[in-house]
Amino acid sequence: MTEKLRFGIIGGGVIGPTHAEAITSIADATLVAVADIKSGVAQKVTDKYGGTPYTSIEEMLKDEQLDVVTVCTPSGFHGRHACMAMRSGRHVIVEKPMEITHAAIEEMLHVQQEHKVKLAVISQHRFDPASIQVHQLIEEKAFGKLVLGNAIIPWWRSQAYYDSGAWRGTRQLDGGGVLINQAIHSIDLLQWLMGPVKSIFAYTDTLAHQMETEDAAVAVLRFANGALGTIAATTGAYPGVATRIEILGDKGSAIIENDQLSYLHLASEDKEEIGAYGVNASTQKPESSGDATSSNPAAVSVNSHALQITDMIRAIREDSTPLVDGQSARKAVDIILGIYESASTKREVTL
Ligand SMILES: NC(=O)c1ccc[n+]([C@@H]2O[C@H](COP(=O)([O-])OP(=O)(O)OC[C@H]3O[C@@H](n4cnc5c(N)ncnc54)[C@H](O)[C@@H]3O)[C@@H](O)[C@H]2O)c1
């Protein structure tokens, strides 16, 4: 395969154009077609980024020679649309969340194996330099014994955001509220850095919006490695406050704030002897105080998507596995479905 990889996009709403821009920014990729069921939506994307517009996924898959299809439709359609593309022999990149039920995820993994194609799920913050650096340090055991892992996602979405699409905030197509739509990015990072979650206890509530699902959630976690953790997430924190991931161990700690490494202190780099109260670590100031996506869903950096699409191209070219494949991506959804189960049964849930 020496020619550029040929891409098609399903769904041209808010995130579809980000995929189009990312694909057209990659030298080894070309955007061939976009399909959106809503008249004029695909046309708008192809007018700007090139390719042929379709209003039918079936016709796009039948008429176009495509290597990779990216799925940017509402979350509860991901499985159906990803499986259509995989059954037609195409590799698939699906937006987060991978799907909203265990059954749909199982089917996606089954179809992927059956048709011997590659499946990646967008979790673009795994490609942020700060996430990669902290992950590398954890692999090197630089933080010693991991003790606490926390994810705090105090975002803001207006009522108009939830009213802007009939599927937003619904159980049937969004699969839930703040956890499965917004906080999933940080939950995926937390489990990637801290390792598998073993058990969960949680509360969820709807406090600041008229919607079917939760706009506020807290969960306490026990990780398989024995560490404890918390998740606190909302879309009701005006105007959208910094996203924070804390990795705290007995030989070092790191804080990622708005995708940047805002604090890192390792015992291995201390010149003075560590006293009973630790050392007076000077905390680096975060570089920015507002994360664009904490208040604006459309403010997604194209660069991170381009890095993840490039990782999929690498996996196809080398016949290896993309960094966030289906098995890896399902873990964040499993945690979120565990939180929903704990909140509704008022019991601890073991994964
Ligand atoms: N990675 C990120 O940072 C990020 C950001 C935003 C959204 N997302 C995810 O992307 C997905 C889409 O979100 P959005 O905000 O772009 O939604 P959206 O409603 O703006 O766009 C979805 C599009 O899918 C189209 N569609 C629906 N059914 C279809 C069908 N059967 N065939 C063809 N097209 C169909 C709709 O017409 C619409 O244009 C969601 O799963 C969301 O979680 C990810």
PDB file of C-alpha atoms in Angstrom, residues 4-166:
ATOM      1  CA  LYS A   4      -2.161   7.618   0.644  1.00  0.00           C
ATOM      2  CA  LEU A   5      -4.768   5.978   2.845  1.00  0.00           C
ATOM      3  CA  ARG A   6      -8.281   6.873   1.703  1.00  0.00           C
ATOM      4  CA  PHE A   7     -10.670   8.098   4.427  1.00  0.00           C
ATOM      5  CA  GLY A   8     -14.430   8.425   4.670  1.00  0.00           C
ATOM      6  CA  ILE A   9     -16.310  10.130   7.534  1.00  0.00           C
ATOM      7  CA  ILE A  10     -19.755   9.179   8.840  1.00  0.00           C
ATOM      8  CA  GLY A  11     -21.413  12.165  10.584  1.00  0.00           C
ATOM      9  CA  GLY A  12     -20.560  15.782   9.793  1.00  0.00           C
ATOM     10  CA  GLY A  13     -21.962  17.619  12.851  1.00  0.00           C
ATOM     11  CA  VAL A  14     -19.785  19.193  15.560  1.00  0.00           C
ATOM     12  CA  ILE A  15     -16.857  16.735  15.569  1.00  0.00           C
ATOM     13  CA  GLY A  16     -17.012  15.499  11.940  1.00  0.00           C
ATOM     14  CA  PRO A  17     -15.303  18.669  10.574  1.00  0.00           C
ATOM     15  CA  THR A  18     -12.500  18.205  13.166  1.00  0.00           C
ATOM     16  CA  HIS A  19     -11.877  14.759  11.655  1.00  0.00           C
ATOM     17  CA  ALA A  20     -11.930  16.266   8.153  1.00  0.00           C
ATOM     18  CA  GLU A  21      -9.410  18.940   9.125  1.00  0.00           C
ATOM     19  CA  ALA A  22      -7.199  16.400  10.900  1.00  0.00           C
ATOM     20  CA  ILE A  23      -7.270  13.964   7.946  1.00  0.00           C
ATOM     21  CA  THR A  24      -6.433  16.693   5.422  1.00  0.00           C
ATOM     22  CA  SER A  25      -3.501  17.816   7.617  1.00  0.00           C
ATOM     23  CA  ILE A  26      -1.838  14.372   7.384  1.00  0.00           C
ATOM     24  CA  ALA A  27       0.459  13.783   4.389  1.00  0.00           C
ATOM     25  CA  ASP A  28      -0.319  10.040   4.246  1.00  0.00           C
ATOM     26  CA  ALA A  29      -4.115  10.482   4.258  1.00  0.00           C
ATOM     27  CA  THR A  30      -6.719  11.770   1.850  1.00  0.00           C
ATOM     28  CA  LEU A  31     -10.372  12.607   2.539  1.00  0.00           C
ATOM     29  CA  VAL A  32     -12.491  10.841  -0.089  1.00  0.00           C
ATOM     30  CA  ALA A  33     -16.078  11.119   1.149  1.00  0.00           C
ATOM     31  CA  VAL A  34     -18.388  12.257   3.959  1.00  0.00           C
ATOM     32  CA  ALA A  35     -21.825  10.792   4.719  1.00  0.00           C
ATOM     33  CA  ASP A  36     -24.472  12.492   6.863  1.00  0.00           C
ATOM     34  CA  ILE A  37     -28.137  11.623   6.858  1.00  0.00           C
ATOM     35  CA  LYS A  38     -29.116  15.293   7.251  1.00  0.00           C
ATOM     36  CA  SER A  39     -29.330  17.076   3.914  1.00  0.00           C
ATOM     37  CA  GLY A  40     -26.548  19.608   3.288  1.00  0.00           C
ATOM     38  CA  VAL A  41     -24.366  18.614   6.265  1.00  0.00           C
ATOM     39  CA  ALA A  42     -21.896  16.398   4.360  1.00  0.00           C
ATOM     40  CA  GLN A  43     -21.869  18.895   1.470  1.00  0.00           C
ATOM     41  CA  LYS A  44     -20.784  21.672   3.854  1.00  0.00           C
ATOM     42  CA  VAL A  45     -17.856  19.551   5.074  1.00  0.00           C
ATOM     43  CA  THR A  46     -16.733  18.454   1.598  1.00  0.00           C
ATOM     44  CA  ASP A  47     -17.036  22.032   0.244  1.00  0.00           C
ATOM     45  CA  LYS A  48     -14.451  23.037   2.820  1.00  0.00           C
ATOM     46  CA  TYR A  49     -12.202  19.957   3.025  1.00  0.00           C
ATOM     47  CA  GLY A  50     -12.767  18.080  -0.258  1.00  0.00           C
ATOM     48  CA  GLY A  51     -14.295  14.678  -1.081  1.00  0.00           C
ATOM     49  CA  THR A  52     -17.741  13.554  -2.216  1.00  0.00           C
ATOM     50  CA  PRO A  53     -20.825  14.155  -0.038  1.00  0.00           C
ATOM     51  CA  TYR A  54     -23.398  11.421   0.629  1.00  0.00           C
ATOM     52  CA  THR A  55     -26.675  11.290   2.544  1.00  0.00           C
ATOM     53  CA  SER A  56     -26.485   7.483   2.820  1.00  0.00           C
ATOM     54  CA  ILE A  57     -23.762   5.520   4.611  1.00  0.00           C
ATOM     55  CA  GLU A  58     -24.576   2.411   2.522  1.00  0.00           C
ATOM     56  CA  GLU A  59     -24.032   4.305  -0.743  1.00  0.00           C
ATOM     57  CA  MET A  60     -20.749   5.803   0.426  1.00  0.00           C
ATOM     58  CA  LEU A  61     -19.453   2.365   1.466  1.00  0.00           C
ATOM     59  CA  LYS A  62     -20.645   0.836  -1.836  1.00  0.00           C
ATOM     60  CA  ASP A  63     -19.454   3.533  -4.237  1.00  0.00           C
ATOM     61  CA  GLU A  64     -16.153   4.673  -2.743  1.00  0.00           C
ATOM     62  CA  GLN A  65     -12.805   2.986  -2.455  1.00  0.00           C
ATOM     63  CA  LEU A  66     -12.019   3.565   1.239  1.00  0.00           C
ATOM     64  CA  ASP A  67      -9.312   2.216   3.550  1.00  0.00           C
ATOM     65  CA  VAL A  68     -10.493   3.830   6.804  1.00  0.00           C
ATOM     66  CA  VAL A  69     -13.885   5.097   7.956  1.00  0.00           C
ATOM     67  CA  THR A  70     -14.240   7.414  10.956  1.00  0.00           C
ATOM     68  CA  VAL A  71     -17.529   7.350  12.860  1.00  0.00           C
ATOM     69  CA  CYS A  72     -18.753  10.721  14.199  1.00  0.00           C
ATOM     70  CA  THR A  73     -22.454  10.017  14.770  1.00  0.00           C
ATOM     71  CA  PRO A  74     -24.332  10.157  18.117  1.00  0.00           C
ATOM     72  CA  SER A  75     -22.797   7.766  20.656  1.00  0.00           C
ATOM     73  CA  GLY A  76     -25.608   5.182  20.622  1.00  0.00           C
ATOM     74  CA  PHE A  77     -25.099   4.718  16.848  1.00  0.00           C
ATOM     75  CA  HIS A  78     -21.341   4.050  17.066  1.00  0.00           C
ATOM     76  CA  GLY A  79     -21.654   0.266  17.141  1.00  0.00           C
ATOM     77  CA  ARG A  80     -24.121   0.077  14.264  1.00  0.00           C
ATOM     78  CA  HIS A  81     -22.118   2.407  12.013  1.00  0.00           C
ATOM     79  CA  ALA A  82     -18.707   0.988  12.966  1.00  0.00           C
ATOM     80  CA  CYS A  83     -19.948  -2.561  12.290  1.00  0.00           C
ATOM     81  CA  MET A  84     -21.378  -1.533   8.896  1.00  0.00           C
ATOM     82  CA  ALA A  85     -17.978  -0.155   7.905  1.00  0.00           C
ATOM     83  CA  MET A  86     -16.007  -3.110   9.349  1.00  0.00           C
ATOM     84  CA  ARG A  87     -18.306  -5.616   7.616  1.00  0.00           C
ATOM     85  CA  SER A  88     -17.472  -3.849   4.345  1.00  0.00           C
ATOM     86  CA  GLY A  89     -13.779  -4.550   5.053  1.00  0.00           C
ATOM     87  CA  ARG A  90     -12.757  -1.047   6.173  1.00  0.00           C
ATOM     88  CA  HIS A  91     -10.624  -0.164   9.178  1.00  0.00           C
ATOM     89  CA  VAL A  92     -12.580   2.027  11.608  1.00  0.00           C
ATOM     90  CA  ILE A  93     -11.845   4.919  13.946  1.00  0.00           C
ATOM     91  CA  VAL A  94     -14.854   5.559  16.147  1.00  0.00           C
ATOM     92  CA  GLU A  95     -15.423   8.635  18.305  1.00  0.00           C
ATOM     93  CA  LYS A  96     -15.667   8.305  22.074  1.00  0.00           C
ATOM     94  CA  PRO A  97     -17.411   6.686  23.823  1.00  0.00           C
ATOM     95  CA  MET A  98     -16.749   3.389  22.026  1.00  0.00           C
ATOM     96  CA  GLU A  99     -20.444   2.586  22.601  1.00  0.00           C
ATOM     97  CA  ILE A 100     -22.935   2.977  25.427  1.00  0.00           C
ATOM     98  CA  THR A 101     -23.715  -0.679  26.293  1.00  0.00           C
ATOM     99  CA  HIS A 102     -21.646  -3.789  26.976  1.00  0.00           C
ATOM    100  CA  ALA A 103     -23.597  -5.693  24.292  1.00  0.00           C
ATOM    101  CA  ALA A 104     -22.787  -3.166  21.541  1.00  0.00           C
ATOM    102  CA  ILE A 105     -19.104  -3.168  22.537  1.00  0.00           C
ATOM    103  CA  GLU A 106     -18.978  -6.989  22.441  1.00  0.00           C
ATOM    104  CA  GLU A 107     -20.493  -6.958  18.962  1.00  0.00           C
ATOM    105  CA  MET A 108     -17.953  -4.397  17.712  1.00  0.00           C
ATOM    106  CA  LEU A 109     -15.057  -6.510  19.002  1.00  0.00           C
ATOM    107  CA  HIS A 110     -16.566  -9.635  17.459  1.00  0.00           C
ATOM    108  CA  VAL A 111     -17.080  -8.011  14.032  1.00  0.00           C
ATOM    109  CA  GLN A 112     -13.575  -6.576  14.137  1.00  0.00           C
ATOM    110  CA  GLN A 113     -12.047 -10.022  14.738  1.00  0.00           C
ATOM    111  CA  GLU A 114     -14.276 -11.687  12.173  1.00  0.00           C
ATOM    112  CA  HIS A 115     -13.371  -9.223   9.419  1.00  0.00           C
ATOM    113  CA  LYS A 116      -9.701  -8.860  10.447  1.00  0.00           C
ATOM    114  CA  VAL A 117      -9.732  -5.080  10.370  1.00  0.00           C
ATOM    115  CA  LYS A 118      -8.354  -2.548  12.842  1.00  0.00           C
ATOM    116  CA  LEU A 119     -10.538  -0.634  15.264  1.00  0.00           C
ATOM    117  CA  ALA A 120      -9.410   2.481  17.136  1.00  0.00           C
ATOM    118  CA  VAL A 121     -11.460   4.677  19.473  1.00  0.00           C
ATOM    119  CA  ILE A 122     -10.773   8.388  19.836  1.00  0.00           C
ATOM    120  CA  SER A 123      -9.251   9.313  23.179  1.00  0.00           C
ATOM    121  CA  GLN A 124      -7.123  12.146  21.916  1.00  0.00           C
ATOM    122  CA  HIS A 125      -5.705  13.181  25.288  1.00  0.00           C
ATOM    123  CA  ARG A 126      -3.673   9.970  25.427  1.00  0.00           C
ATOM    124  CA  PHE A 127      -1.539  11.715  22.801  1.00  0.00           C
ATOM    125  CA  ASP A 128      -0.924  14.885  24.845  1.00  0.00           C
ATOM    126  CA  PRO A 129       2.787  15.230  25.766  1.00  0.00           C
ATOM    127  CA  ALA A 130       1.846  15.520  29.490  1.00  0.00           C
ATOM    128  CA  SER A 131      -0.126  12.236  29.447  1.00  0.00           C
ATOM    129  CA  ILE A 132       2.681  10.430  27.630  1.00  0.00           C
ATOM    130  CA  GLN A 133       5.309  11.778  30.060  1.00  0.00           C
ATOM    131  CA  VAL A 134       3.361  10.748  33.168  1.00  0.00           C
ATOM    132  CA  HIS A 135       2.559   7.334  31.652  1.00  0.00           C
ATOM    133  CA  GLN A 136       6.243   6.788  30.912  1.00  0.00           C
ATOM    134  CA  LEU A 137       7.197   7.767  34.498  1.00  0.00           C
ATOM    135  CA  ILE A 138       4.616   5.321  35.883  1.00  0.00           C
ATOM    136  CA  GLU A 139       6.068   2.549  33.689  1.00  0.00           C
ATOM    137  CA  GLU A 140       9.479   3.387  35.179  1.00  0.00           C
ATOM    138  CA  LYS A 141       7.931   3.212  38.710  1.00  0.00           C
ATOM    139  CA  ALA A 142       9.120   6.787  39.279  1.00  0.00           C
ATOM    140  CA  PHE A 143       6.161   7.581  41.584  1.00  0.00           C
ATOM    141  CA  GLY A 144       6.860   4.571  43.831  1.00  0.00           C
ATOM    142  CA  LYS A 145       3.712   3.006  45.206  1.00  0.00           C
ATOM    143  CA  LEU A 146       0.661   4.684  43.693  1.00  0.00           C
ATOM    144  CA  VAL A 147      -1.621   5.818  46.521  1.00  0.00           C
ATOM    145  CA  LEU A 148      -4.306   8.114  45.046  1.00  0.00           C
ATOM    146  CA  GLY A 149      -5.552   8.830  41.518  1.00  0.00           C
ATOM    147  CA  ASN A 150      -8.099  11.626  41.131  1.00  0.00           C
ATOM    148  CA  ALA A 151      -9.936  13.099  38.153  1.00  0.00           C
ATOM    149  CA  ILE A 152     -11.845  16.379  38.560  1.00  0.00           C
ATOM    150  CA  ILE A 153     -13.917  17.583  35.605  1.00  0.00           C
ATOM    151  CA  PRO A 154     -15.828  20.780  36.575  1.00  0.00           C
ATOM    152  CA  TRP A 155     -17.128  21.723  33.123  1.00  0.00           C
ATOM    153  CA  TRP A 156     -19.975  23.902  31.901  1.00  0.00           C
ATOM    154  CA  ARG A 157     -22.591  23.162  29.262  1.00  0.00           C
ATOM    155  CA  SER A 158     -25.572  25.470  28.831  1.00  0.00           C
ATOM    156  CA  GLN A 159     -29.159  24.248  28.610  1.00  0.00           C
ATOM    157  CA  ALA A 160     -29.014  25.359  24.955  1.00  0.00           C
ATOM    158  CA  TYR A 161     -26.196  22.824  24.386  1.00  0.00           C
ATOM    159  CA  TYR A 162     -28.394  19.990  25.659  1.00  0.00           C
ATOM    160  CA  ASP A 163     -31.314  21.296  23.601  1.00  0.00           C
ATOM    161  CA  SER A 164     -29.159  21.588  20.425  1.00  0.00           C
ATOM    162  CA  GLY A 165     -29.519  17.908  19.502  1.00  0.00           C
ATOM    163  CA  ALA A 166     -32.394  15.583  20.381  1.00  0.00           C
TER     164      ALA A 166
END
